[in-house]
Structure formats: C-alpha cells, structure tokens
PDB file of C-alpha atoms in Angstrom:
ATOM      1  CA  UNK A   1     118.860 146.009  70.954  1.00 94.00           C
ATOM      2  CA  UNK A   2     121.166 147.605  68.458  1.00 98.00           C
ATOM      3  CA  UNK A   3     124.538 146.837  68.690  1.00 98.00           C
ATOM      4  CA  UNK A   4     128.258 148.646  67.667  1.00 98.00           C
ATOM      5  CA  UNK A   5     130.425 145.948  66.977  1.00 98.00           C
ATOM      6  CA  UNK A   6     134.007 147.342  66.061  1.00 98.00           C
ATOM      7  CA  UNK A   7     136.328 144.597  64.503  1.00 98.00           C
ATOM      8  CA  UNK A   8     140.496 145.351  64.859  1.00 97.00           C
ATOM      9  CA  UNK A   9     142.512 144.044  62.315  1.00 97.00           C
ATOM     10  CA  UNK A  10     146.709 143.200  63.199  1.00 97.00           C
ATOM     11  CA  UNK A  11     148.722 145.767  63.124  1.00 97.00           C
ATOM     12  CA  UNK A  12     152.051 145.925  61.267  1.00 96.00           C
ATOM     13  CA  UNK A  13     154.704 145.404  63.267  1.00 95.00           C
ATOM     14  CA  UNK A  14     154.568 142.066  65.167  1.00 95.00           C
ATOM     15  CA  UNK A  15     153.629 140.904  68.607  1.00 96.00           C
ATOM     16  CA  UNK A  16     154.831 144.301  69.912  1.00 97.00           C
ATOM     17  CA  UNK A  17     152.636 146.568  68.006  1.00 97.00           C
ATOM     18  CA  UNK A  18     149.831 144.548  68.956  1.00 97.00           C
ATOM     19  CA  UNK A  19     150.775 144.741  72.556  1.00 96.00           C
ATOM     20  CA  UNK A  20     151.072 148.455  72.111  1.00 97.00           C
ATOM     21  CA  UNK A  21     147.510 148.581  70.585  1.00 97.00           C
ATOM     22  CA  UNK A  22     145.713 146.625  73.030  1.00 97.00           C
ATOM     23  CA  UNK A  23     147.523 147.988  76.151  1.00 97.00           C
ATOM     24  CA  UNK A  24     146.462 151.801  74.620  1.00 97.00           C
ATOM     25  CA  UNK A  25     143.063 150.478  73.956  1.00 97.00           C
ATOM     26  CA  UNK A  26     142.510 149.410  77.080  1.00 97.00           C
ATOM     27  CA  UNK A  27     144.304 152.340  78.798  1.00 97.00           C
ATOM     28  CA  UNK A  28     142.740 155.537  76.730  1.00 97.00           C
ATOM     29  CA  UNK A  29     139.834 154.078  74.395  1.00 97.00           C
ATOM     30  CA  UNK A  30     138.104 151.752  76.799  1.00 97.00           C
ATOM     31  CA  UNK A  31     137.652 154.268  79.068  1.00 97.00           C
ATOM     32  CA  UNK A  32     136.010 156.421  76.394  1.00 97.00           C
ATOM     33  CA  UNK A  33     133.787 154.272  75.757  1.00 97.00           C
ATOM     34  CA  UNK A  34     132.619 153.776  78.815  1.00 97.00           C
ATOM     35  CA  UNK A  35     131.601 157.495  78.978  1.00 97.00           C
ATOM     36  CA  UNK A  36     129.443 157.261  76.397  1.00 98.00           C
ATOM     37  CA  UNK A  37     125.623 157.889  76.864  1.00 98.00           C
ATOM     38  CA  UNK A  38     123.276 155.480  76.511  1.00 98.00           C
ATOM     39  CA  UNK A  39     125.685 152.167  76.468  1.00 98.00           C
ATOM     40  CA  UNK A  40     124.174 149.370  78.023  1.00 98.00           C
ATOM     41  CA  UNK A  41     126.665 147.183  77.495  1.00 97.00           C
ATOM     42  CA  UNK A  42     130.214 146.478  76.541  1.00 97.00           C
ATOM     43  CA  UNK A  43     132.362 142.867  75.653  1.00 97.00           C
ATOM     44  CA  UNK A  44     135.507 142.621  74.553  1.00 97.00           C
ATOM     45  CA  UNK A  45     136.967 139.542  73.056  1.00 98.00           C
ATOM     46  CA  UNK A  46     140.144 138.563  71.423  1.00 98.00           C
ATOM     47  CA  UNK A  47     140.610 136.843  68.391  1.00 98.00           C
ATOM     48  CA  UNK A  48     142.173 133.256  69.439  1.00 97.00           C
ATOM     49  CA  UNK A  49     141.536 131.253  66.270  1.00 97.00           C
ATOM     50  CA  UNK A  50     139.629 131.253  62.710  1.00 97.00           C
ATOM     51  CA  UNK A  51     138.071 127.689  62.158  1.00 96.00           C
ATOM     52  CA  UNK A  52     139.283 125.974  59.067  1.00 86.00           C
ATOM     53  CA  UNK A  53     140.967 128.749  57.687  1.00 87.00           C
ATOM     54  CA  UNK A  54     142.987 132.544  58.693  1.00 92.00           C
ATOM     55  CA  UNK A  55     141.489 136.173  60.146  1.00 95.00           C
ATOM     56  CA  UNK A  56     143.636 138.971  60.209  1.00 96.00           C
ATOM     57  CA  UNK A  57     141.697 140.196  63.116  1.00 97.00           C
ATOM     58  CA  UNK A  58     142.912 140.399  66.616  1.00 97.00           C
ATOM     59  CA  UNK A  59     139.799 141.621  68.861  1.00 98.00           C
ATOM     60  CA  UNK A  60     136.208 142.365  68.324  1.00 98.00           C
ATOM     61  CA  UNK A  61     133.862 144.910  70.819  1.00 98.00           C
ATOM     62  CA  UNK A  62     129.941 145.038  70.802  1.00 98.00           C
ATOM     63  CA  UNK A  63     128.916 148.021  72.091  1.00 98.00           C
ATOM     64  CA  UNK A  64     125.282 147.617  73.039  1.00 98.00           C
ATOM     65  CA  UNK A  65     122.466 150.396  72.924  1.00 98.00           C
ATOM     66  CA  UNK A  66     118.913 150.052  73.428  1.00 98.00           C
ATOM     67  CA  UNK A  67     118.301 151.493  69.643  1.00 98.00           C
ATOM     68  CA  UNK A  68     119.012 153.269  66.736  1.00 98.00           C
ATOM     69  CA  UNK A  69     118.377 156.366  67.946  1.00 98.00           C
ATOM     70  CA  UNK A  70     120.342 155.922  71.384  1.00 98.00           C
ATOM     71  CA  UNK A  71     123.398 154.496  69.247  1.00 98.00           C
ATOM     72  CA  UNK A  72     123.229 157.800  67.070  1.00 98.00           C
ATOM     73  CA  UNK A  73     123.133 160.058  69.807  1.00 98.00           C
ATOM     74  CA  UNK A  74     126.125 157.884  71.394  1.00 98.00           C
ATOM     75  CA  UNK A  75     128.094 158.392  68.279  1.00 98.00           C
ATOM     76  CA  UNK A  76     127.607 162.074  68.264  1.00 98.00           C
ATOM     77  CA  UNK A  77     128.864 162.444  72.050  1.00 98.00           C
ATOM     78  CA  UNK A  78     131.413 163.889  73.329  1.00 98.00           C
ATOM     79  CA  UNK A  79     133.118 160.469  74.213  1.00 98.00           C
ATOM     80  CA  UNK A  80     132.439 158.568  71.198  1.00 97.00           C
ATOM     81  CA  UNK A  81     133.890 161.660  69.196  1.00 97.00           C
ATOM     82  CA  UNK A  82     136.872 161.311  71.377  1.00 98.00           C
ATOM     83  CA  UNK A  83     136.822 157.578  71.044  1.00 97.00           C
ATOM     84  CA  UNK A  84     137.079 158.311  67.531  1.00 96.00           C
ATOM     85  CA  UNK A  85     139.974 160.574  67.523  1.00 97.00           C
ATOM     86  CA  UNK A  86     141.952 158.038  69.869  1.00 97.00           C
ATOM     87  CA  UNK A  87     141.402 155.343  67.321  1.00 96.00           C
ATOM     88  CA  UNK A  88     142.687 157.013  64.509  1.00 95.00           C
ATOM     89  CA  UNK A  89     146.074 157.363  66.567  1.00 96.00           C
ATOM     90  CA  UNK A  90     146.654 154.018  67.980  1.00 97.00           C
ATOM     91  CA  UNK A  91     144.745 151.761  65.569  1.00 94.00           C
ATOM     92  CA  UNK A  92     145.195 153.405  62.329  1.00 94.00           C
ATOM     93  CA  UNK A  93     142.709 152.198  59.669  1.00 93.00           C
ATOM     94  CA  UNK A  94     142.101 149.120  61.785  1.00 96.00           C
ATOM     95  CA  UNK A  95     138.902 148.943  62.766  1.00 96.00           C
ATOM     96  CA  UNK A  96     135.670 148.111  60.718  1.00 96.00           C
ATOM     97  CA  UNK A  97     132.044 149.271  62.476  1.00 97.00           C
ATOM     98  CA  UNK A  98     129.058 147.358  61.900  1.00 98.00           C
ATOM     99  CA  UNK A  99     125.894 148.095  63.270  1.00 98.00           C
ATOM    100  CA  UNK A 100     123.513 145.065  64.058  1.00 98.00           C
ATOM    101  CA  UNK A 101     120.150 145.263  64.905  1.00 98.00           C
ATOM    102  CA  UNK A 102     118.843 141.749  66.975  1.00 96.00           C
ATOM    103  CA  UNK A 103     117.126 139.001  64.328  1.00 92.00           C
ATOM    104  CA  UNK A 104     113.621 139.531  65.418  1.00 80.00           C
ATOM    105  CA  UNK A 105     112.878 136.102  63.569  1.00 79.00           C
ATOM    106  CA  UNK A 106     115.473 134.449  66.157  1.00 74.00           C
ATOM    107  CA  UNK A 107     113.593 136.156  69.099  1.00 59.00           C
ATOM    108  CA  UNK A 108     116.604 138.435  69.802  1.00 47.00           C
TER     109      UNK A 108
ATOM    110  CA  UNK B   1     133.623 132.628  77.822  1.00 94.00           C
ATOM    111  CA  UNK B   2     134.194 131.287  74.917  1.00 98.00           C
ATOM    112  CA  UNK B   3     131.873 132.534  71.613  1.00 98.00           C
ATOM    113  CA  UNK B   4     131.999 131.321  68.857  1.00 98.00           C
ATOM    114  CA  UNK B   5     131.276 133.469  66.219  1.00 98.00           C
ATOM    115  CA  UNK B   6     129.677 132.878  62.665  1.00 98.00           C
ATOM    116  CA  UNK B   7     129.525 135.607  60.144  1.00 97.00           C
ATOM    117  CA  UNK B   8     127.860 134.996  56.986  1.00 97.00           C
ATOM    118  CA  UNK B   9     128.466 137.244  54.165  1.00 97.00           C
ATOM    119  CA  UNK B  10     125.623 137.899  51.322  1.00 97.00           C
ATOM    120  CA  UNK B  11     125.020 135.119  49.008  1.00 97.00           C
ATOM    121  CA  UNK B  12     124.811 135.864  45.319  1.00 96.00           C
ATOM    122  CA  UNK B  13     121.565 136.046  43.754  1.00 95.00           C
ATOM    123  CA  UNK B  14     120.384 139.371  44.692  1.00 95.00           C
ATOM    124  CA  UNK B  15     117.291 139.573  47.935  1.00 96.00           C
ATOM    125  CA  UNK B  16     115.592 136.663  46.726  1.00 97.00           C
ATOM    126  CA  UNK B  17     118.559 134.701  47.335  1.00 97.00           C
ATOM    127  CA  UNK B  18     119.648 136.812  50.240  1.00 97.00           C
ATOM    128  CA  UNK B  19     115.894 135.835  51.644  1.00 96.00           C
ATOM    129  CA  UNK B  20     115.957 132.266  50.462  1.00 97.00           C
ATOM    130  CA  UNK B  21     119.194 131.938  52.690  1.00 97.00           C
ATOM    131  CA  UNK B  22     117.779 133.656  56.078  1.00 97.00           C
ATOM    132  CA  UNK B  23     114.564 131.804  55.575  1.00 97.00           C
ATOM    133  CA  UNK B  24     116.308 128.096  55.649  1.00 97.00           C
ATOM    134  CA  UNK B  25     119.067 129.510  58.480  1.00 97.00           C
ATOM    135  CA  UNK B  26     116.173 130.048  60.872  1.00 97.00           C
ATOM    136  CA  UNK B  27     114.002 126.992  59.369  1.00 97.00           C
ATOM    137  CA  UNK B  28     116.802 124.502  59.550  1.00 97.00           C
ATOM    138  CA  UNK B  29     120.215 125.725  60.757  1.00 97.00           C
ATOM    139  CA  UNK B  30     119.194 127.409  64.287  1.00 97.00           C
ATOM    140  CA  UNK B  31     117.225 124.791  65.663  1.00 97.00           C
ATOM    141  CA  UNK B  32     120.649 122.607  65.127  1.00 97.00           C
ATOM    142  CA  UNK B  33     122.337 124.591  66.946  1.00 97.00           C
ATOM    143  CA  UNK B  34     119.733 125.087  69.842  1.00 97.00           C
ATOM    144  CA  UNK B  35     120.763 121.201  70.182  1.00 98.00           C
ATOM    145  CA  UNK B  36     124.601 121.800  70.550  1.00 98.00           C
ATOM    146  CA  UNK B  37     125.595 120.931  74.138  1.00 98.00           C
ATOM    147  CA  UNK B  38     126.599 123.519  76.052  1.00 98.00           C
ATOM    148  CA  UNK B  39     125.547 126.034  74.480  1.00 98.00           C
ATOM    149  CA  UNK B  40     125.027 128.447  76.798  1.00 98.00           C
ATOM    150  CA  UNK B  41     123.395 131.435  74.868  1.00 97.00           C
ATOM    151  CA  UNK B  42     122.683 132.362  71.340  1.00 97.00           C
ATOM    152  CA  UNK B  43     122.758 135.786  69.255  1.00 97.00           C
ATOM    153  CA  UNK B  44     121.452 136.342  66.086  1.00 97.00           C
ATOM    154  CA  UNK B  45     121.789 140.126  64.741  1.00 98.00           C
ATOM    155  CA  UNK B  46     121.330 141.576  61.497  1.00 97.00           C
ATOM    156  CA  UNK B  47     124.237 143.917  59.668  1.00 98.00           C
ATOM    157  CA  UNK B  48     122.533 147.012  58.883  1.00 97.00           C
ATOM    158  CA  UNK B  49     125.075 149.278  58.054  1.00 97.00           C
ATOM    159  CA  UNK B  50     128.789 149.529  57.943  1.00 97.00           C
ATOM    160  CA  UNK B  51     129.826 152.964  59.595  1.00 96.00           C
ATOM    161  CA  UNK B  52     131.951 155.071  56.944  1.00 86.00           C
ATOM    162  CA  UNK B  53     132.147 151.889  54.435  1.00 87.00           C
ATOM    163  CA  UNK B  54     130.423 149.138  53.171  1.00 92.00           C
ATOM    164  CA  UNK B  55     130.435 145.737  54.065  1.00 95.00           C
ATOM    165  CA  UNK B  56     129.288 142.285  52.166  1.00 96.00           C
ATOM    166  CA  UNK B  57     128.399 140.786  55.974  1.00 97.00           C
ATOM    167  CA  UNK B  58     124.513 140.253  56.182  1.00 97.00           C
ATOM    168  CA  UNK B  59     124.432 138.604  59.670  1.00 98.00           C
ATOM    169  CA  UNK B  60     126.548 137.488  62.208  1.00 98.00           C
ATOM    170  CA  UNK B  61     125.492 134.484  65.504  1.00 98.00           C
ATOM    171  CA  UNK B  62     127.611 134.468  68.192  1.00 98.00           C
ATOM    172  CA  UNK B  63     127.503 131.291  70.240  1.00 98.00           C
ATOM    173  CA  UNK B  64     128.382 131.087  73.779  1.00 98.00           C
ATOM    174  CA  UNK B  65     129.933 128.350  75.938  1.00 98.00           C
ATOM    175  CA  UNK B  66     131.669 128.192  79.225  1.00 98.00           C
ATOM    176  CA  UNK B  67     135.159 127.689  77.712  1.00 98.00           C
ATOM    177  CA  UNK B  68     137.019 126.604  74.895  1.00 98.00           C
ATOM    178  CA  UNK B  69     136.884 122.777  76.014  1.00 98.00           C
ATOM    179  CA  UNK B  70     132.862 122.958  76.402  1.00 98.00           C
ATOM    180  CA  UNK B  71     133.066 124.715  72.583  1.00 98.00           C
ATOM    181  CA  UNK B  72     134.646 122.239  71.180  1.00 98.00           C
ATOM    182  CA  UNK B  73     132.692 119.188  72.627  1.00 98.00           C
ATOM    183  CA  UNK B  74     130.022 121.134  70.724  1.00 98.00           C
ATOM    184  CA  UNK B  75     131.668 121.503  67.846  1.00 98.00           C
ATOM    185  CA  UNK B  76     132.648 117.890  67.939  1.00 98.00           C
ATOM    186  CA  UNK B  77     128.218 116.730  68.545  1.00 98.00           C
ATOM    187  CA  UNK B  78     125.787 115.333  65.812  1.00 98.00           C
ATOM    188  CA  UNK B  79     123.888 118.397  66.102  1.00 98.00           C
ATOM    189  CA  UNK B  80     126.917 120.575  65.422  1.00 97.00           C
ATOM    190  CA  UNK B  81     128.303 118.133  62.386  1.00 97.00           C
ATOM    191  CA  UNK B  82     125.053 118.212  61.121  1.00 98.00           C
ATOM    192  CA  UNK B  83     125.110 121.863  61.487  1.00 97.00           C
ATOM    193  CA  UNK B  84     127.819 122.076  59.174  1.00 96.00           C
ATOM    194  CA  UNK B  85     126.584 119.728  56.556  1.00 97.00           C
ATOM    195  CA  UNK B  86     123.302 122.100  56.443  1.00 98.00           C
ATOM    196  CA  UNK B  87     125.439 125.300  56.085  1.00 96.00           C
ATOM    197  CA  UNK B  88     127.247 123.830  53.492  1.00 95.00           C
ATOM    198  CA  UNK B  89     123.765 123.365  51.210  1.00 96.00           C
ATOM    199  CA  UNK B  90     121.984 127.032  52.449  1.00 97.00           C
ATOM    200  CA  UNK B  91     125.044 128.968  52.516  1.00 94.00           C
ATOM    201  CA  UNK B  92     128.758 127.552  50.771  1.00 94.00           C
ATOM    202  CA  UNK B  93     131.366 129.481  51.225  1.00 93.00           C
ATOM    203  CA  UNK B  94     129.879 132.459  52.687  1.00 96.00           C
ATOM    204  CA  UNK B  95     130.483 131.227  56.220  1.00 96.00           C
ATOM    205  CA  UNK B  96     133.628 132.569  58.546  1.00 96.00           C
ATOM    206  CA  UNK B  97     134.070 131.361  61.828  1.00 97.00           C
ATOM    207  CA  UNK B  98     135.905 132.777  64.874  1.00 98.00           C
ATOM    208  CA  UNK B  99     136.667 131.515  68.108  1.00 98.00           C
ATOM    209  CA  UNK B 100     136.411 134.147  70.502  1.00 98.00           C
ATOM    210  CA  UNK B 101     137.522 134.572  74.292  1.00 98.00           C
ATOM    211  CA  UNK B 102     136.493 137.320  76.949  1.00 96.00           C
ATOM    212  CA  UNK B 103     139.430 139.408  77.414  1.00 92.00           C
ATOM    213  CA  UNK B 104     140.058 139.250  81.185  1.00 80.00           C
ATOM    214  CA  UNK B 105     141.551 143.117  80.945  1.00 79.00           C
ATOM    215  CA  UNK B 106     138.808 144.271  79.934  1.00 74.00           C
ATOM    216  CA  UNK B 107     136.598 142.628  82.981  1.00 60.00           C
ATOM    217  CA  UNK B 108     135.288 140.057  80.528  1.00 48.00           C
TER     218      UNK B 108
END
C-alpha cells in the first residue's frame, strides 16, 4: 500500500479561519478527493493534542492507493489537479505531502 | 478512533545510523508496543518522498485504539512506559507524538 498523507498546519487568523478551512475542506476538497482514481481509501483526523510538547497542525489525511504507480496516476487526474488548485485557495501554503510506502519489515 | 501517531524524524549519523535506528525500532520498540492494551491496530510506513519539498521525517506508526480513554490506559501500561524508556536510547529527540481523532464530518 502506498499512502498520501497530507498534514494542515493552523491557519492565521484564529478559531474562525480554521472553521472556515475545515468547513471548505470538507465542502469542496473532500469531495475532490473522492473522485480521484484509484483511491482505496480515505481518513481524516484532527489534531487534538501533541504529547509532551506543541504541533502547529490541525488535521492530517492518508489517502491510500494500492501503489506507486496508482498514486502517480491519481495525482495527475483530473480531480487531484483540481484538489490541488482548491488547496492553494483555502489552505494557502498549509499543507505538507508525504508519501509512505508500508514497512515491509513490520508486515505492513 | 483514537490514533496515536509517532513520527520519527532522521537521526544524525548518516544511513548507518539511519539503519542502526530502524533495525532496533523493529527488534525492540514494536514488539512493546504489540503488548500495549488496547491496541487495536498498528501501521508502520516508510517516508519516501515529500511532494514539492523535502522533509527530515523517515517513518511515521500510527497506533489505533477505540477512544481516547482506551489510549491513554495504554499509554499509562508497563509495556507502553517501557516503550518510552527504549525510544529514548534508539531514537532521543527525534520522536513527535500526536493524538489523533476520526473526524466525524468526514464519516470517520
């Protein structure tokens, strides 16, 4: 499994710019992502606490694909394109992407 | 669900060290916390790439449990505590741990 996992730092601009963010993500980039091919999977989780010490990030989405190749042709689709677009206007510089493969030494 | 989720950034020492560290977290660290109770699930992936950036995060486990109070009655076992002790001598400092909950807009 190869798996997206987009990490959203706070926006500026208190409690209501972060409601504005996650009610837009959920209302025109969810939805986006959900058209994309190949997805197997989606979770999204919020941020409720950093042990022993502070995050500055809010929410954190894994994106699941069966591989590499099915996660590159997701990025290049229509929808993730779109995706991409949407972020840039409601979560400006916000979001970090990693892309994790499973630990075949942990047995996935 | 609650996860909670352990990202370990890339020791110093170059990919002996880097190897040295994955080695003893699968050797010694996982099967402590294949003892937590109520642990409901475990995911181990590799960082591979950071789209459009770089990133020093070399792995990141995310832990599941059925809520926050089951999580921290893990947190709070021998097998968890001596978790910690163990990630203090393979990896100091390069730990970060967040405490993550299903967002229930999102369907979980």
């Amino acid at each position: 499994m190869t798996t997206l996992l987009a990490l959203y730092r706070r926006p500026e601009g208190g409690d209501e710019a972060l409601a504005t963010f996650l009610r837009r993500y959920h209302a025109e980039h969810l939805p986006l992502v959900a058209a994309t091919p190949g997805l197997r999977g989606t979770r999204v989780q919020r941020v409720e606490q950093a042990l022993g010490g502070d995050t500055d990030l809010v929410m954190i989405t894994a994106m699941d694909f069966d591989d590499r190749v099915a996660l590159d042709a997701g990025l290049a689709s229509d929808a993730m394109r779109q995706g991409g677009r949407n972020l840039r206007d409601i979560a400006p510089g916000l979001a970090t992407f990693l892309v994790l493969e499973d630990d075949p030494a942990a047995g996935g």
